[in-house]
XYZ file of N, CA and C in Angstrom:
417
model
N -4.972 -85.857 43.242
C -6.001 -86.871 43.332
C -6.009 -87.540 44.704
N -4.852 -88.042 45.105
C -4.789 -88.817 46.337
C -5.172 -87.993 47.559
N -4.726 -86.763 47.590
C -5.018 -85.944 48.763
C -6.424 -85.356 48.718
N -7.034 -85.333 47.562
C -8.365 -84.760 47.420
C -8.379 -83.250 47.487
N -7.217 -82.657 47.422
C -7.122 -81.202 47.493
C -7.256 -80.602 46.100
N -7.744 -79.391 46.063
C -7.877 -78.675 44.789
C -6.967 -77.456 44.820
N -6.367 -77.139 43.674
C -5.474 -76.001 43.545
C -5.885 -75.192 42.330
N -5.683 -73.903 42.413
C -5.901 -73.050 41.248
C -4.550 -72.686 40.675
N -4.500 -72.560 39.384
C -3.261 -72.182 38.719
C -3.569 -71.678 37.333
N -2.527 -71.388 36.597
C -2.716 -70.964 35.211
C -1.708 -71.677 34.332
N -2.117 -71.974 33.119
C -1.249 -72.666 32.168
C -0.113 -71.729 31.797
N 1.117 -72.205 31.996
C 2.282 -71.379 31.667
C 2.963 -71.832 30.387
N 2.804 -73.117 30.036
C 3.442 -73.624 28.820
C 2.754 -74.916 28.401
N 2.672 -75.135 27.094
C 2.106 -76.366 26.549
C 3.151 -76.982 25.638
N 3.468 -78.262 25.860
C 4.445 -78.949 25.018
C 3.943 -78.992 23.582
N 4.871 -78.974 22.643
C 4.499 -78.910 21.227
C 4.028 -80.236 20.654
N 4.298 -81.348 21.328
C 3.928 -82.650 20.781
C 2.981 -83.389 21.718
N 2.203 -84.282 21.114
C 1.302 -85.163 21.848
C 1.645 -86.582 21.434
N 1.692 -87.510 22.389
C 1.976 -88.908 22.092
C 0.836 -89.461 21.245
N 1.155 -89.943 20.044
C 0.109 -90.394 19.119
C -0.574 -91.672 19.592
N 0.074 -92.450 20.437
C -0.529 -93.678 20.945
C -1.441 -93.402 22.136
N -0.910 -92.679 23.120
C -1.682 -92.431 24.343
C -2.535 -91.176 24.264
N -2.231 -90.315 23.291
C -2.898 -89.026 23.122
C -2.718 -88.139 24.358
N -1.581 -88.308 25.030
C -1.254 -87.496 26.192
C -0.210 -86.464 25.816
N -0.295 -85.318 26.428
C 0.674 -84.260 26.213
C 1.041 -83.643 27.548
N 2.053 -82.820 27.525
C 2.514 -82.176 28.751
C 2.075 -80.721 28.774
N 1.503 -80.327 29.890
C 1.090 -78.946 30.113
C 1.708 -78.511 31.440
N 2.356 -77.365 31.427
C 2.952 -76.826 32.647
C 1.996 -75.802 33.241
N 1.761 -75.932 34.550
C 0.829 -75.053 35.239
C 1.561 -74.358 36.386
N 1.382 -73.065 36.471
C 1.963 -72.296 37.573
C 0.953 -72.230 38.712
N 1.382 -72.683 39.909
C 0.545 -72.605 41.111
C 1.326 -71.842 42.176
N 0.646 -71.385 43.184
C 1.296 -70.612 44.243
C 2.300 -71.434 45.036
N 3.301 -70.772 45.614
C 4.333 -71.444 46.413
C 3.750 -72.160 47.625
N 2.673 -71.668 48.169
C 2.085 -72.234 49.383
C 1.286 -73.510 49.121
N 1.272 -73.992 47.885
C 0.462 -75.158 47.542
C 1.002 -76.450 48.137
N 2.311 -76.507 48.400
C 2.910 -77.742 48.896
C 3.235 -78.725 47.792
N 2.971 -78.368 46.556
C 3.299 -79.238 45.428
C 4.792 -79.159 45.147
N 5.359 -80.276 44.692
C 6.787 -80.349 44.392
C 6.992 -80.423 42.883
N 8.120 -79.890 42.389
C 8.410 -79.970 40.950
C 8.394 -81.420 40.469
N 7.806 -81.632 39.309
C 7.770 -82.963 38.709
C 6.588 -83.811 39.125
N 5.785 -83.348 40.061
C 4.603 -84.115 40.472
C 3.591 -84.153 39.325
N 2.803 -85.198 39.316
C 1.748 -85.336 38.326
C 0.411 -85.073 39.000
N -0.549 -84.627 38.212
C -1.867 -84.331 38.765
C -2.943 -84.584 37.720
N -4.126 -84.827 38.200
C -5.302 -84.925 37.331
C -5.950 -83.549 37.374
N -6.196 -82.964 36.204
C -6.665 -81.578 36.177
C -7.908 -81.414 35.313
N -8.590 -80.352 35.582
C -9.669 -79.890 34.724
C -9.278 -78.498 34.271
N -9.283 -78.284 32.963
C -8.913 -76.977 32.429
C -10.176 -76.281 31.950
N -10.461 -75.152 32.545
C -11.625 -74.374 32.142
C -11.215 -73.429 31.028
N -11.995 -73.429 29.975
C -11.717 -72.550 28.844
C -12.752 -71.438 28.799
N -12.466 -70.452 28.014
C -13.420 -69.358 27.842
C -14.672 -69.889 27.150
N -15.789 -69.325 27.464
C -17.046 -69.705 26.821
C -17.690 -68.446 26.265
N -18.444 -68.628 25.211
C -19.157 -67.497 24.632
C -20.561 -67.947 24.254
N -21.461 -67.001 24.171
C -22.822 -67.322 23.737
C -22.833 -67.337 22.220
N -23.242 -68.469 21.668
C -23.307 -68.618 20.224
C -24.601 -69.314 19.852
N -25.022 -69.079 18.634
C -26.184 -69.758 18.088
C -25.814 -71.217 17.870
N -26.658 -72.148 18.328
C -26.381 -73.570 18.147
C -27.615 -74.297 17.625
N -27.365 -75.429 16.959
C -28.430 -76.342 16.535
C -27.967 -77.760 16.835
N -28.901 -78.692 16.850
C -28.552 -80.097 17.021
C -27.665 -80.527 15.853
N -26.632 -81.345 16.146
C -25.752 -81.832 15.077
C -26.535 -82.576 14.003
N -27.635 -83.227 14.389
C -28.432 -83.993 13.431
C -29.124 -83.110 12.407
N -29.154 -81.800 12.648
C -29.779 -80.879 11.693
C -28.890 -80.617 10.483
N -27.587 -80.874 10.609
C -26.659 -80.558 9.515
C -26.786 -81.518 8.349
N -26.790 -80.960 7.157
C -26.736 -81.731 5.912
C -25.651 -81.102 5.043
N -25.223 -81.830 4.024
C -24.265 -81.271 3.063
C -25.032 -80.876 1.820
N -24.882 -79.631 1.408
C -25.562 -79.103 0.228
C -24.516 -78.408 -0.627
N -24.340 -78.883 -1.844
C -23.309 -78.349 -2.740
C -21.931 -78.366 -2.078
N -21.661 -79.430 -1.323
C -20.355 -79.600 -0.708
C -20.100 -78.761 0.524
N -21.145 -78.116 1.052
C -20.979 -77.255 2.224
C -22.049 -77.588 3.259
N -21.771 -77.312 4.548
C -22.787 -77.586 5.571
C -23.989 -76.655 5.421
N -25.161 -77.213 5.709
C -26.404 -76.447 5.597
C -27.433 -77.051 6.546
N -28.517 -76.330 6.751
C -29.664 -76.839 7.502
C -30.920 -76.476 6.725
N -31.993 -77.218 6.987
C -33.292 -76.878 6.409
C -34.090 -76.110 7.453
N -34.566 -74.933 7.068
C -35.378 -74.091 7.941
C -36.828 -74.223 7.501
N -37.733 -74.390 8.465
C -39.164 -74.538 8.194
C -39.844 -73.193 8.415
N -40.617 -72.728 7.391
C -41.343 -71.459 7.555
C -42.729 -71.717 8.157
N -43.511 -70.672 8.308
C -44.828 -70.775 8.941
C -45.808 -71.640 8.157
N -45.587 -71.809 6.849
C -46.468 -72.630 6.021
C -45.976 -74.072 5.912
N -44.898 -74.420 6.607
C -44.374 -75.780 6.554
C -43.463 -76.038 5.375
N -43.054 -75.001 4.690
C -42.157 -75.137 3.538
C -40.715 -75.021 4.028
N -39.851 -75.937 3.552
C -38.452 -75.900 3.977
C -37.598 -75.199 2.938
N -36.598 -74.515 3.436
C -35.608 -73.903 2.547
C -34.228 -74.207 3.107
N -33.317 -74.497 2.195
C -31.960 -74.833 2.614
C -31.202 -73.548 2.925
N -30.509 -73.544 4.044
C -29.710 -72.398 4.466
C -28.269 -72.860 4.648
N -27.358 -72.456 3.763
C -25.942 -72.769 3.989
C -25.500 -72.105 5.295
N -24.696 -72.804 6.076
C -24.233 -72.268 7.354
C -22.728 -72.453 7.492
N -22.131 -71.592 8.277
C -20.735 -71.761 8.679
C -20.775 -72.311 10.097
N -20.124 -73.451 10.307
C -20.176 -74.102 11.613
C -18.938 -73.801 12.444
N -19.109 -73.974 13.745
C -18.007 -73.762 14.680
C -17.844 -74.973 15.575
N -17.658 -74.731 16.837
C -17.395 -75.762 17.834
C -18.571 -76.719 17.978
N -18.245 -78.006 18.172
C -19.264 -79.027 18.445
C -19.116 -79.451 19.895
N -20.253 -79.537 20.580
C -20.210 -79.880 21.997
C -21.554 -80.436 22.432
N -21.526 -81.587 23.074
C -22.733 -82.195 23.652
C -23.867 -82.340 22.643
N -23.551 -82.787 21.428
C -24.583 -83.025 20.427
C -25.097 -81.787 19.725
N -24.460 -80.659 19.966
C -24.876 -79.416 19.314
C -23.684 -78.833 18.590
N -23.958 -78.025 17.589
C -22.895 -77.381 16.823
C -23.168 -75.882 16.774
N -22.118 -75.110 16.977
C -22.240 -73.650 16.915
C -22.390 -73.227 15.463
N -23.257 -72.262 15.215
C -23.475 -71.727 13.874
C -22.905 -70.318 13.841
N -21.869 -70.133 13.029
C -21.195 -68.837 12.929
C -21.989 -67.860 12.060
N -22.630 -68.382 11.013
C -23.444 -67.534 10.137
C -24.411 -68.405 9.352
N -25.486 -67.784 8.865
C -26.453 -68.484 8.025
C -27.805 -68.717 8.669
N -27.927 -68.493 9.973
C -29.192 -68.675 10.687
C -29.437 -67.504 11.618
N -30.701 -67.351 11.985
C -31.079 -66.362 12.991
C -31.619 -67.098 14.208
N -31.425 -66.533 15.385
C -31.974 -67.148 16.583
C -33.487 -67.266 16.425
N -34.020 -68.438 16.762
C -35.452 -68.678 16.651
C -35.864 -69.358 15.361
N -34.970 -69.428 14.345
C -35.291 -70.174 13.125
C -35.590 -71.621 13.515
N -36.620 -72.207 12.923
C -36.970 -73.600 13.196
C -36.302 -74.479 12.152
N -35.470 -75.407 12.638
C -34.701 -76.246 11.727
C -35.133 -77.700 11.849
N -35.011 -78.422 10.745
C -35.329 -79.846 10.706
C -34.171 -80.602 11.345
N -34.474 -81.480 12.313
C -33.417 -82.217 12.998
C -33.441 -83.715 12.701
N -34.482 -84.208 12.047
C -34.564 -85.628 11.701
C -35.056 -85.756 10.268
N -34.350 -86.534 9.482
C -34.757 -86.771 8.104
C -34.386 -85.675 7.133
N -33.569 -84.735 7.560
C -33.210 -83.610 6.691
C -32.503 -84.071 5.420
N -31.802 -85.185 5.499
C -31.085 -85.698 4.329
C -31.996 -86.151 3.201
N -33.283 -86.300 3.476
C -34.237 -86.736 2.458
C -35.009 -85.576 1.845
N -34.744 -84.357 2.297
C -35.501 -83.193 1.835
C -34.830 -82.486 0.673
N -35.642 -81.752 -0.059
C -35.167 -80.849 -1.101
C -35.721 -79.463 -0.807
N -35.020 -78.462 -1.271
C -35.457 -77.083 -1.099
C -36.881 -76.938 -1.629
N -37.780 -76.363 -0.831
C -39.156 -76.134 -1.259
C -40.133 -77.212 -0.852
N -39.656 -78.357 -0.338
C -40.573 -79.403 0.120
C -41.470 -78.881 1.233
N -42.672 -79.453 1.307
C -43.581 -79.155 2.410
C -43.435 -80.246 3.462
N -43.412 -79.849 4.723
C -43.308 -80.802 5.824
C -44.348 -80.442 6.873
N -44.611 -81.390 7.751
C -45.443 -81.088 8.910
C -44.764 -81.712 10.119
N -44.917 -81.052 11.231
C -44.333 -81.543 12.469
C -45.244 -82.627 13.014
N -44.659 -83.788 13.335
C -45.450 -84.899 13.858
C -46.051 -84.513 15.204
N -47.238 -85.047 15.498
C -47.917 -84.747 16.765
C -46.995 -85.063 17.939
N -46.935 -84.130 18.881
C -46.109 -84.342 20.069
C -44.647 -84.012 19.874
N -44.245 -83.599 18.684
C -42.856 -83.250 18.426
C -42.785 -81.803 17.975
N -41.619 -81.261 18.009
C -41.415 -79.892 17.538
C -40.077 -79.813 16.837
N -39.989 -78.916 15.878
C -38.696 -78.707 15.239
C -37.801 -77.982 16.228
N -36.525 -78.132 16.047
C -35.565 -77.487 16.937
C -35.452 -76.022 16.563
N -35.460 -75.156 17.545
C -35.236 -73.733 17.284
C -33.767 -73.441 17.526
N -33.152 -72.757 16.578
C -31.772 -72.339 16.775
C -31.743 -71.470 18.018
N -30.825 -71.754 18.922
C -30.802 -71.017 20.177
C -29.384 -70.653 20.581
N -29.280 -69.592 21.340
C -27.978 -69.178 21.847
C -27.657 -70.023 23.067
N -26.426 -70.505 23.149
C -26.002 -71.320 24.278
C -24.535 -71.062 24.561
N -24.108 -71.420 25.768
C -22.700 -71.286 26.130
C -21.917 -72.387 25.425
N -20.903 -72.012 24.679
C -20.070 -72.966 23.957
C -18.626 -72.706 24.340
N -17.916 -73.764 24.739
C -16.501 -73.617 25.092
C -15.693 -73.315 23.856
N -14.701 -72.457 24.012
C -13.853 -72.102 22.875
C -12.542 -72.826 22.971
């Protein structure tokens, strides 16, 4: 931080415990010998994780149906049907959908908790239902 220098490295070990008060843990990172870093130094880091393209919807689209996560999908006639889904990672207000939807399905993102399977809906002027879309999601 103080020097403003950036270093590349790889995680070599992660401590098994995290402090429950501070929520801090220890991660050991291997960096090159030429870095000038000394053993025991502390650093502020950003850890990049693998990302994959996954189907995502707005978190507000999720409802609980029969004790499981689901979304309401709107068909071409404005009729909604409940689709049970398997969810994955949540990030930036969106949730990854592992199964239960197809890319391009139009899902209800507001007021879904008030709907029942088979209800008719209309999209308010100037608004659109959210389309399930593939996006980069950190793993």
